[in-house]
Short mmCIF file of C-alpha atoms in Angstrom, two decimals:
data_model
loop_
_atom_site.label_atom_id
_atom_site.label_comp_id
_atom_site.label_asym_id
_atom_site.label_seq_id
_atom_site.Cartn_x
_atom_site.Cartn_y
_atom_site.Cartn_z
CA UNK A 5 5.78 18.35 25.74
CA UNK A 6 4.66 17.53 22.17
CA UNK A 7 5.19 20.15 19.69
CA UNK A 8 2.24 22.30 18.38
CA UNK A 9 2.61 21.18 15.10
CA UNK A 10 3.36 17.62 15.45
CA UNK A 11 0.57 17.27 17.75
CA UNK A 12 -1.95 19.18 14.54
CA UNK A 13 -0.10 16.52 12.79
CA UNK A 14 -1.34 13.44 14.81
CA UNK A 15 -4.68 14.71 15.07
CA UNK A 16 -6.35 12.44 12.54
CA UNK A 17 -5.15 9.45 14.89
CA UNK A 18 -6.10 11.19 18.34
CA UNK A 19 -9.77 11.41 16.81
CA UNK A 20 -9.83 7.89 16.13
CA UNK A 21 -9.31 6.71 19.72
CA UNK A 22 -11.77 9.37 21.50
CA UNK A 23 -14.53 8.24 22.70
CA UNK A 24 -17.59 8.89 20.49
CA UNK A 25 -18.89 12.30 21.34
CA UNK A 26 -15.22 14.01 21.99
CA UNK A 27 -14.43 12.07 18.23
CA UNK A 28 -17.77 14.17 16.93
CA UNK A 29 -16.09 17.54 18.56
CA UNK A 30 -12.56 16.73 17.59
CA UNK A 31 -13.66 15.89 14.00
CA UNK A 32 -16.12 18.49 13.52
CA UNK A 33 -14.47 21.84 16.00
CA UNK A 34 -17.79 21.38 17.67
CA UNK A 35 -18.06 25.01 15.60
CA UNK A 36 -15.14 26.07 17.99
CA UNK A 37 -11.88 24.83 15.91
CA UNK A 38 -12.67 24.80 12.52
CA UNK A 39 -8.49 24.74 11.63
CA UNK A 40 -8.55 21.03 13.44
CA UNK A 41 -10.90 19.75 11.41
CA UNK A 42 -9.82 20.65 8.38
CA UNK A 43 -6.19 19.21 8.95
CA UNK A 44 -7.73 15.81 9.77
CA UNK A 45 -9.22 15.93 6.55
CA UNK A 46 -5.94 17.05 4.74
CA UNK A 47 -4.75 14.40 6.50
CA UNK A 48 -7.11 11.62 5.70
CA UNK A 49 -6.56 13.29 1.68
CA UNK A 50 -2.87 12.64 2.01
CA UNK A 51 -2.82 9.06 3.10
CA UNK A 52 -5.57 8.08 -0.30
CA UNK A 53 -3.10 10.34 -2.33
CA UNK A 54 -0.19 8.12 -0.83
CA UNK A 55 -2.26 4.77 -1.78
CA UNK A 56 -2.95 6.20 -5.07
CA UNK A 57 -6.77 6.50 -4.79
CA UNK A 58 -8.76 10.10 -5.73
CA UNK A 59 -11.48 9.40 -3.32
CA UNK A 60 -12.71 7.25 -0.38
CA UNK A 61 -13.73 3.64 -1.92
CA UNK A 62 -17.34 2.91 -0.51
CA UNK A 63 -16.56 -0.24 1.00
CA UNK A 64 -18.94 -1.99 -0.63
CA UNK A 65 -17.18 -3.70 -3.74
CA UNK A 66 -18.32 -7.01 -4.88
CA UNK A 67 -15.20 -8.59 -3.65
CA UNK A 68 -16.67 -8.41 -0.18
CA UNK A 69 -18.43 -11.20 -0.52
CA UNK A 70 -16.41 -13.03 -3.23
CA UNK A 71 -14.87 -15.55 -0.33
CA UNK A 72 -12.32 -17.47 -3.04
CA UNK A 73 -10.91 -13.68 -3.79
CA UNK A 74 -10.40 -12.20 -0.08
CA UNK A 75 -8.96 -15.64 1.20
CA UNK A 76 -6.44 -15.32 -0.97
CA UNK A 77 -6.11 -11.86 -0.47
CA UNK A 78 -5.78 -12.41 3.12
CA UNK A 79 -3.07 -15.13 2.73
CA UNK A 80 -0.86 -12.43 0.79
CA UNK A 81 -2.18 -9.72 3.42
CA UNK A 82 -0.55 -12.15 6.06
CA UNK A 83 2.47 -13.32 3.99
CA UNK A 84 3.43 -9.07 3.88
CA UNK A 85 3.52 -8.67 7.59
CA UNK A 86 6.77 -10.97 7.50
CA UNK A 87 8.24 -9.42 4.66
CA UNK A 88 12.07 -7.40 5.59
CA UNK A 89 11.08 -3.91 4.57
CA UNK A 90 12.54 -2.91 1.30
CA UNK A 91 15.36 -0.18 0.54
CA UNK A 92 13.99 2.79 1.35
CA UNK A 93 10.92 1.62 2.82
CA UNK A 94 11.71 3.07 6.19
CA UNK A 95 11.14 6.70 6.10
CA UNK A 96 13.73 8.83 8.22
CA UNK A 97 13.11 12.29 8.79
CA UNK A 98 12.23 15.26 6.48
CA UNK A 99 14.02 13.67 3.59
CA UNK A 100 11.68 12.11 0.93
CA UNK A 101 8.72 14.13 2.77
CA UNK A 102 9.42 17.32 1.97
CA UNK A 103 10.97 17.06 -1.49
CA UNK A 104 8.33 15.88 -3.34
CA UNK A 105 10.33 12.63 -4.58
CA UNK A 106 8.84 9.89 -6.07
CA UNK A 107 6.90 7.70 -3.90
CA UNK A 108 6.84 3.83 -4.48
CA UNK A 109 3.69 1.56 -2.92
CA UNK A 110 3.54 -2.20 -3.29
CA UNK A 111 0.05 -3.81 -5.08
CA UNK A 112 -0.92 -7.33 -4.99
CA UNK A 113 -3.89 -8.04 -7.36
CA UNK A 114 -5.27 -11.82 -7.71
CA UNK A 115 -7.12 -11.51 -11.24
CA UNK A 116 -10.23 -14.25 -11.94
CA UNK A 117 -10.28 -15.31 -15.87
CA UNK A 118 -12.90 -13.79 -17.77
CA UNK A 119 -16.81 -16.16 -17.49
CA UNK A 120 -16.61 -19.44 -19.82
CA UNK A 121 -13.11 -17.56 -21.94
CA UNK A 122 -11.53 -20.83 -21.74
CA UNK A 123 -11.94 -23.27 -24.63
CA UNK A 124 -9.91 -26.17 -25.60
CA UNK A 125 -9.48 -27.29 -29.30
CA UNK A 126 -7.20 -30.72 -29.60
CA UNK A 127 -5.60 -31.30 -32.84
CA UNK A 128 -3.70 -34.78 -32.42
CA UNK A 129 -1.74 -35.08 -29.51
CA UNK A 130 -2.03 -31.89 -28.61
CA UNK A 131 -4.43 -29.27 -26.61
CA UNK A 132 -4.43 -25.45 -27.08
CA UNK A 133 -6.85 -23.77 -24.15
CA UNK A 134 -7.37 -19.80 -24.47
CA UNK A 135 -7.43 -17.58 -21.38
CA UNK A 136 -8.18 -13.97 -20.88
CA UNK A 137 -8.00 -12.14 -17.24
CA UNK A 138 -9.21 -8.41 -17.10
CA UNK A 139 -6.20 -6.89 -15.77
CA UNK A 140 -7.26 -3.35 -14.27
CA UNK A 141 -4.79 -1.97 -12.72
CA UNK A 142 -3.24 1.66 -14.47
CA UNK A 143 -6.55 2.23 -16.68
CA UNK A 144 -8.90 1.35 -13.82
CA UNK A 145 -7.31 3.24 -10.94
CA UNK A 146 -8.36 7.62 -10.71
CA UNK A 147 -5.29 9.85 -10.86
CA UNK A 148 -4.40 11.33 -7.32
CA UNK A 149 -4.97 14.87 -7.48
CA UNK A 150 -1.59 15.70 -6.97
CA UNK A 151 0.39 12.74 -8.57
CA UNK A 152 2.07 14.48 -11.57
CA UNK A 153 3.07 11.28 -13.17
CA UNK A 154 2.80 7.49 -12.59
CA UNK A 155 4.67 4.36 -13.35
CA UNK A 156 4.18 0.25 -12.79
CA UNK A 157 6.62 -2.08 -12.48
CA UNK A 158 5.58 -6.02 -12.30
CA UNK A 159 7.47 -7.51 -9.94
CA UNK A 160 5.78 -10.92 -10.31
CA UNK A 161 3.22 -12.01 -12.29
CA UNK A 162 1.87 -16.06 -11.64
CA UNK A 163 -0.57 -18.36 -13.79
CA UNK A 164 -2.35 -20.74 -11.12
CA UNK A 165 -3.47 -23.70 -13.55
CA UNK A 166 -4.59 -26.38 -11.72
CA UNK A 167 -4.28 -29.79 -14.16
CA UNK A 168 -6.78 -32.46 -14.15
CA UNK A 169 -4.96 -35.01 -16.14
CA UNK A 170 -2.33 -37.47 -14.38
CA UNK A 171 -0.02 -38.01 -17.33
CA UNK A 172 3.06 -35.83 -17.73
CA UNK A 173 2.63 -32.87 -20.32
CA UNK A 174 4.58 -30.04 -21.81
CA UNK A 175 2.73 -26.74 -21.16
CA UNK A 176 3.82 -23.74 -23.12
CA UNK A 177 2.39 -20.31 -22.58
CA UNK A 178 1.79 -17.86 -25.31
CA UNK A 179 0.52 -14.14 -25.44
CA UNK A 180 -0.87 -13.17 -28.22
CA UNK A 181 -0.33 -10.55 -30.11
CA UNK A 182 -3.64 -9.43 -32.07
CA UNK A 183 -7.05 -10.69 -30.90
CA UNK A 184 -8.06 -13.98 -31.36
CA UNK A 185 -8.15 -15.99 -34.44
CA UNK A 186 -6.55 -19.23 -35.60
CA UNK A 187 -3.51 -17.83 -37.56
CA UNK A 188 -2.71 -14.90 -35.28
CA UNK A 189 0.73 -14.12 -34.17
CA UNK A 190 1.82 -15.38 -30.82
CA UNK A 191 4.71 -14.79 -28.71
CA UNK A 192 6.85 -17.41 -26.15
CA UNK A 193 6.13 -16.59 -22.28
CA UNK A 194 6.84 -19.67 -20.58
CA UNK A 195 7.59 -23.55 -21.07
CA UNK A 196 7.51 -25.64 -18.38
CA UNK A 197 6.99 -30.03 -18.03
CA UNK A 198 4.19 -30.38 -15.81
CA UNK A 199 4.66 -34.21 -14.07
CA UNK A 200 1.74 -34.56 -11.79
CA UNK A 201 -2.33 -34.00 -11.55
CA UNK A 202 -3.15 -30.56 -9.21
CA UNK A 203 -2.03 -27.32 -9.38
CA UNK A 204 0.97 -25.31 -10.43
CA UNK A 205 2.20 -21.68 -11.08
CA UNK A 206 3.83 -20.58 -14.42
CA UNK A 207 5.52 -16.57 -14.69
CA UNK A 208 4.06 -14.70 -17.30
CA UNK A 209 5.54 -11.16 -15.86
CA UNK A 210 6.37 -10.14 -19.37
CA UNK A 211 2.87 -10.60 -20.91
CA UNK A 212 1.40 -8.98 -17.52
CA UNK A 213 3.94 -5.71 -18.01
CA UNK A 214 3.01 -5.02 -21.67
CA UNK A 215 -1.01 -4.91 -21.01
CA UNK A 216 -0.34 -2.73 -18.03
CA UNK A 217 1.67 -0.28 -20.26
CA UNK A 218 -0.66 -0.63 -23.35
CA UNK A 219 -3.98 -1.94 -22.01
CA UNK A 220 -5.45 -2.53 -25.54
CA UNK A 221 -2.65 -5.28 -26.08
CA UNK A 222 -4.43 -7.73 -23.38
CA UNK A 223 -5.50 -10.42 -26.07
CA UNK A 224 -5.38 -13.14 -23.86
CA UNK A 225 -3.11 -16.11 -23.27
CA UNK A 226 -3.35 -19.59 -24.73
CA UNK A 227 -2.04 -22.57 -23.29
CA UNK A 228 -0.63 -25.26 -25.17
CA UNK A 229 -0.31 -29.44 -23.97
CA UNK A 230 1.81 -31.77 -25.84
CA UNK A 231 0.38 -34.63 -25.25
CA UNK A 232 -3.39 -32.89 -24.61
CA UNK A 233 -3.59 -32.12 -20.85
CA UNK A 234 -7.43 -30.70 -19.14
CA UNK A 235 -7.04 -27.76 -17.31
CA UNK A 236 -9.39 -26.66 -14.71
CA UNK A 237 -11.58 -23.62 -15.60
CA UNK A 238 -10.86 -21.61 -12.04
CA UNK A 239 -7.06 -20.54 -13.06
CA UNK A 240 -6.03 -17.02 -11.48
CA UNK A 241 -3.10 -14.47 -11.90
CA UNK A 242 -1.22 -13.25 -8.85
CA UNK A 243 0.39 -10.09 -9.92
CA UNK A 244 2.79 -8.23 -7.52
CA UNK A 245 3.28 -4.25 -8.98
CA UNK A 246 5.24 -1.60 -8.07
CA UNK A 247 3.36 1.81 -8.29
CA UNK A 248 5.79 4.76 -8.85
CA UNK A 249 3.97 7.87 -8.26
CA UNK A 250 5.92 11.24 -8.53
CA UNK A 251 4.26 14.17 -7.19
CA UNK A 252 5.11 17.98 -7.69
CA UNK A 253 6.91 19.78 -4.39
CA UNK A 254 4.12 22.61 -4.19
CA UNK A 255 1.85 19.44 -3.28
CA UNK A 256 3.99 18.73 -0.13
CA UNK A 257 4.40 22.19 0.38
CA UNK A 258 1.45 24.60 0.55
CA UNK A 259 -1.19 24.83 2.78
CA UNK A 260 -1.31 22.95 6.36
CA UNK A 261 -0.80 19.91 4.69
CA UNK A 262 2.52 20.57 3.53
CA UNK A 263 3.22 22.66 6.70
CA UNK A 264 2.32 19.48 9.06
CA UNK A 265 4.08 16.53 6.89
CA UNK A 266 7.35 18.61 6.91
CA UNK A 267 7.83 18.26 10.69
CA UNK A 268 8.30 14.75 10.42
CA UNK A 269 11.51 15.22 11.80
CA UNK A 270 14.25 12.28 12.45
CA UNK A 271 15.18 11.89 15.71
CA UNK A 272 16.01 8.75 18.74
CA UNK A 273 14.31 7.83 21.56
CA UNK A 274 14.00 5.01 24.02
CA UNK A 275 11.17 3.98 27.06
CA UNK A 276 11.99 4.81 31.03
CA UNK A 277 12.71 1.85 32.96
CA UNK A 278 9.53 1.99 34.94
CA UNK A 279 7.42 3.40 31.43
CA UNK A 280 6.60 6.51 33.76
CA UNK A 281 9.08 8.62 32.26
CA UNK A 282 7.60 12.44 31.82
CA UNK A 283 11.04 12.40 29.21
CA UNK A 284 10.72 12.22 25.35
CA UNK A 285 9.74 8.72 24.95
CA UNK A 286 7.17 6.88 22.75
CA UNK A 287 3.96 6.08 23.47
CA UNK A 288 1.16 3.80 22.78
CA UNK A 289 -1.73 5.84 20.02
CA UNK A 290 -4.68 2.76 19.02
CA UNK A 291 -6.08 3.71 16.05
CA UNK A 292 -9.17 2.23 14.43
CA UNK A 293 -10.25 2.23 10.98
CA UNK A 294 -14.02 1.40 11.51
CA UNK A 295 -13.77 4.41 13.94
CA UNK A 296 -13.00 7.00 11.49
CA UNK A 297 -15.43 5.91 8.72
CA UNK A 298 -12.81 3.83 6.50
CA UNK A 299 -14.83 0.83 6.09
CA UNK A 300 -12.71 0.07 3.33
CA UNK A 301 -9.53 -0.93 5.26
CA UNK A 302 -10.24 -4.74 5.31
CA UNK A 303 -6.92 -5.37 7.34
CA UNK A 304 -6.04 -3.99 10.32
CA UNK A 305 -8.99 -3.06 11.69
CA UNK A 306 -6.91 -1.60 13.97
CA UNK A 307 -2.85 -0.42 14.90
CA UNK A 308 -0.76 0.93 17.55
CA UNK A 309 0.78 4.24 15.65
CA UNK A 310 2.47 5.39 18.56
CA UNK A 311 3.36 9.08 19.62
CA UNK A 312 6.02 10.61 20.54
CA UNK A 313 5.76 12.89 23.83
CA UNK A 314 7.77 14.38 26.66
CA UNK A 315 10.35 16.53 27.93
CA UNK A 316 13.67 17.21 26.58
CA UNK A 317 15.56 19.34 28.77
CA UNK A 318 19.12 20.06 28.91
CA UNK A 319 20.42 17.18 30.65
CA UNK A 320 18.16 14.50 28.50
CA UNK A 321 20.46 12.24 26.88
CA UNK A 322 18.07 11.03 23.81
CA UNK A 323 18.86 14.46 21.41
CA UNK A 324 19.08 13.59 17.97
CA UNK A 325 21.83 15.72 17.45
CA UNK A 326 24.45 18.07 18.57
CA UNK A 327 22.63 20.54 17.31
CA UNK A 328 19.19 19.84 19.20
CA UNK A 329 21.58 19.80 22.08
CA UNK A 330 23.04 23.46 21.60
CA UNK A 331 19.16 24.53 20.64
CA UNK A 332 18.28 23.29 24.00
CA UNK A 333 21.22 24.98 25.84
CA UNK A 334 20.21 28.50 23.95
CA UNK A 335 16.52 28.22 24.42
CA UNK A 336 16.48 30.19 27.50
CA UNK A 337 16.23 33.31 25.59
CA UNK A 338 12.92 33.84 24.97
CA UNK A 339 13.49 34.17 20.86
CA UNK A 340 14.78 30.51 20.58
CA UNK A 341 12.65 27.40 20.97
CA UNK A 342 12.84 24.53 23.18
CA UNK A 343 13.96 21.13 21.27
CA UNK A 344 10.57 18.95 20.10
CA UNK A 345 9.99 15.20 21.12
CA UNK A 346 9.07 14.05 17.79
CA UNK A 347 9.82 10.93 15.43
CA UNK A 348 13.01 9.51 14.56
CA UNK A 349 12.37 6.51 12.84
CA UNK A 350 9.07 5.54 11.26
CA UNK A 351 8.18 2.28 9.50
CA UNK A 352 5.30 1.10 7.08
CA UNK A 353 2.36 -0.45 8.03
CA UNK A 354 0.81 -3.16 5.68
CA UNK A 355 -3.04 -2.26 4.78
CA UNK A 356 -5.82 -4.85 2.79
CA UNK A 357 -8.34 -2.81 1.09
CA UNK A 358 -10.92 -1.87 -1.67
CA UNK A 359 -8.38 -0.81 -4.44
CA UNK A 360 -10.50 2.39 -5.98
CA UNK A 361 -13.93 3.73 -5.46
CA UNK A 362 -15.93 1.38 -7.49
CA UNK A 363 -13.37 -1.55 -7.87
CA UNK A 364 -14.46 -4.56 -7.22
CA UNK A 365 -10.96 -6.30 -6.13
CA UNK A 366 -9.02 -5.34 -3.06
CA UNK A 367 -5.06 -5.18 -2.99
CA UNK A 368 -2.37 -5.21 -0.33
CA UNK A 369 0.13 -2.05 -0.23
CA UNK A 370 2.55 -0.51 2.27
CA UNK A 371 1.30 3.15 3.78
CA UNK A 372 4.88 4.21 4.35
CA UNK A 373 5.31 6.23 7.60
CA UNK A 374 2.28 4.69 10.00
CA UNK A 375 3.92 3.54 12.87
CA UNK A 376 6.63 5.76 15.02
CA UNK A 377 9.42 3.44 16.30
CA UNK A 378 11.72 5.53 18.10
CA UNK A 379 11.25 9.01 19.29
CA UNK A 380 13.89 11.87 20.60
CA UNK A 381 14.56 15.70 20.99
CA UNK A 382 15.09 17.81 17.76
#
C-alpha cells in the first residue's frame, strides 16, 4: 500500500497521466478536494523554486524560433543525458530535503554577440576585433521566493570564433576593463596559435565570472591577430554555471509543502520475477509536460518518474532497515504504523527549457530528485 502522504506527494505526477476529464477533477477537487489541489500546486511551486525561476515562463520566448540557438541547445541537452551524475547529485533520503541546505542546479547558456558589435581596426600586421555578448544570467533571472541567498560558479566559459583566413595567426583575448576607447586598460584572458581556416574555441571563464558577479564590468572582449586574421561575425559563448541557491529551513518546513517533501524517505527495493508482485516494488508513473500546462519544458516532453507501491509485511525481505523491520513486527498494536513502500534512491532528471518568464534563451539544468530508482519498506 502506498503511504497517505507519499501518495499527496506524487499527486502532481498522477494528474499528469489521467485522462483529460479525471486530470480536470484531480487538478481542480472537482469542488470536492480542495487540499489535493492545492498540494499539486505547492508542488508545481517547489520544482520552479528548485530551477530557480519565481513564476511559470510563458513558453513563448523568442528563442523558440531562433533555430541556430535551440540546435545548439539541444546538442548540450543531449550531451547531459550521458553525463556521470555529480557528487551529491543523487538525492538519498530525508537528508538535504529537510534541512534546508544549499541546493546546487547546473545552467548551460549559449550567448549570441551583441548586432554589428564587432569591428576590426588593422594597424600593420596586426588586427584588433571588439566583441560584446549580453550575458544575463544573475541580473536577469527573478529571486525564488524562498531562496535566501544565491551564488554562480562558471564552470566553463568558451569563445566559438570561427576564422576566415588560412594563414596561421596568434589570437590573444583581452577583457577590458572600462568601456571602450582606444587607450583603455585591458587585461590577458587567453593566447592561443590558431593554424588553420574554420572554427575554434578559446576559455575566457575568468572574464565570464567577473560580469556575472559585477554585471556593470561586461565591457566587452577584443580580439587581437598577429599577423591580421578575419573573424566571422556569428561567434558565440558557451557558458556552463553552477547556481548555488540556499534556502531558509521554515521554507522546507511549513505548510503541506514542507510536510510532503520530508517523506522522501531512503529506502531499497527491487521488481518480482514475473512484475506481478503486490510487494513494495517500483512502478512505471509517465508523466507529460504538455499535459500539465508547462509548455516551457522544451526537453522531455515526457518521463517515466516511477512510484513506489506495495506491501511490506513482516516476512518482506526489501526493509530499508532494521528498524523498519522491528516497526513492522510491532505494528500489530493498533498505536504503531505499518512500514511505507516509499523511495530509496532517487536520481536527477535533465530538463531544456525557457530560462525565466520573459527570457528569451533557454538553458539545460538538473531537477534533482525526478525519477525513483529503487523503492523499499521504511
Amino acid at each position: 500500500m502506498l503511504c497517505p502522504v507519499l501518495a499527496v506527494s506524487w499527486a502532481l505526477l498522477v494528474a499528469a497521466v489521467l485522462p483529460p476529464a479525471c486530470r480536470a477533477r484531480a487538478v481542480t477537487g472537482g469542488g470536492d478536494d480542495p487540499e489535493r489541489a492545492r498540494a499539486i500546486e505547492l508542488i508545481k511551486g517547489r520544482i520552479l523554486a528548485d530551477l530557480g525561476l519565481s513564476s511559470a515562463p510563458t513558453g513563448h520566448g523568442r528563442a523558440a524560433s531562433d533555430s541556430l540557438h535551440m540546435e545548439h541547445m539541444m546538442r548540450v541537452y543531449r550531451r547531459s543525458l550521458h553525463r556521470p551524475p555529480e557528487e551529491g547529485g543523487r538525492r538519498r533520503g530525508r537528508k538535504g530535503l529537510a534541512r534546508g541546505a544549499a541546493k546546487e542546479v547546473t545552467h548551460y547558456y549559449s550567448f549570441k554577440s551583441e548586432g554589428r558589435a564587432l569591428q576590426m581596426a588593422r594597424k600593420g600586421r596586426a588586427s584588433l576585433q571588439h566583441i560584446r555578448f549580453p550575458i544575463h544570467i544573475a541580473s536577469g533571472r527573478p529571486r525564488a521566493a524562498n531562496a535566501t541567498a544565491r551564488s554562480y560558479s562558471v564552470r566553463y566559459a568558451r569563445l566559438r570564433l570561427r576564422m576566415m583566413s588560412r594563414r596561421p595567426t596568434l589570437v590573444r583575448i583581452y577583457q577590458l576593463m572600462e568601456p571602450g576607447c582606444a587607450s583603455c586598460e585591458r587585461r590577458l584572458i587567453n593566447i592561443r596559435r590558431l593554424s588553420r581556416k574554420g572554427r575554434h574555441r578559446m576559455d575566457v571563464a575568468e572574464a565570464v565570472q567577473s560580469w556575472i558577479d559585477r554585471p556593470d564590468s561586461n565591457h566587452g572582449l577584443d580580439i587581437e591577430c598577429k599577423p591580421a586574421c578575419r573573424l566571422s561575425r556569428d561567434s558565440a559563448l558557451d557558458v556552463e554555471v553552477a547556481e548555488v541557491l540556499n534556502r531558509s529551513h521554515r521554507s522546507y518546513r511549513n505548510g503541506p509543502a514542507g510536510v510532503l517533501l520530508q517523506h522522501h524517505r531512503a529506502i531499497d527495493c527491487s521488481h518480482g520475477p514475473d512484475n506481478q508482485t503486490d510487494l513494495c516494488c517500483r512502478h512505471s508513473l509517465k508523466v507529460s509536460f504538455a499535459e500539465i500546462g508547462w509548455h516551457w519544458v522544451a526537453e522531455p516532453k515526457e518521463f517515466d518518474a516511477y512510484m513506489c507501491k506495495g506491501r511490506c509485511p513482516n516476512d518482506n525481505r526489501n526493509f530499508n532497515s532494521t528498524h523498519a523491520l522491528v516497526q513492522s513486527l510491532m505494528s500489530e498494536r493498533a498505536d504503531v504504523p505499518s512500514p511505507c513502500c516509499a523511495p530509496k534512491s532517487l536520481k536527477g532528471l535533465s530538463l531544456l527549457y525557457q530560462d525565466g518568464p520573459d527570457s528569451d534563451l533557454y538553458t539545460v539544468a538538473t531537477q534533482q530528485g525526478m525519477v525513483v530508482e529503487e523503492c523499499a519498506c521504511l
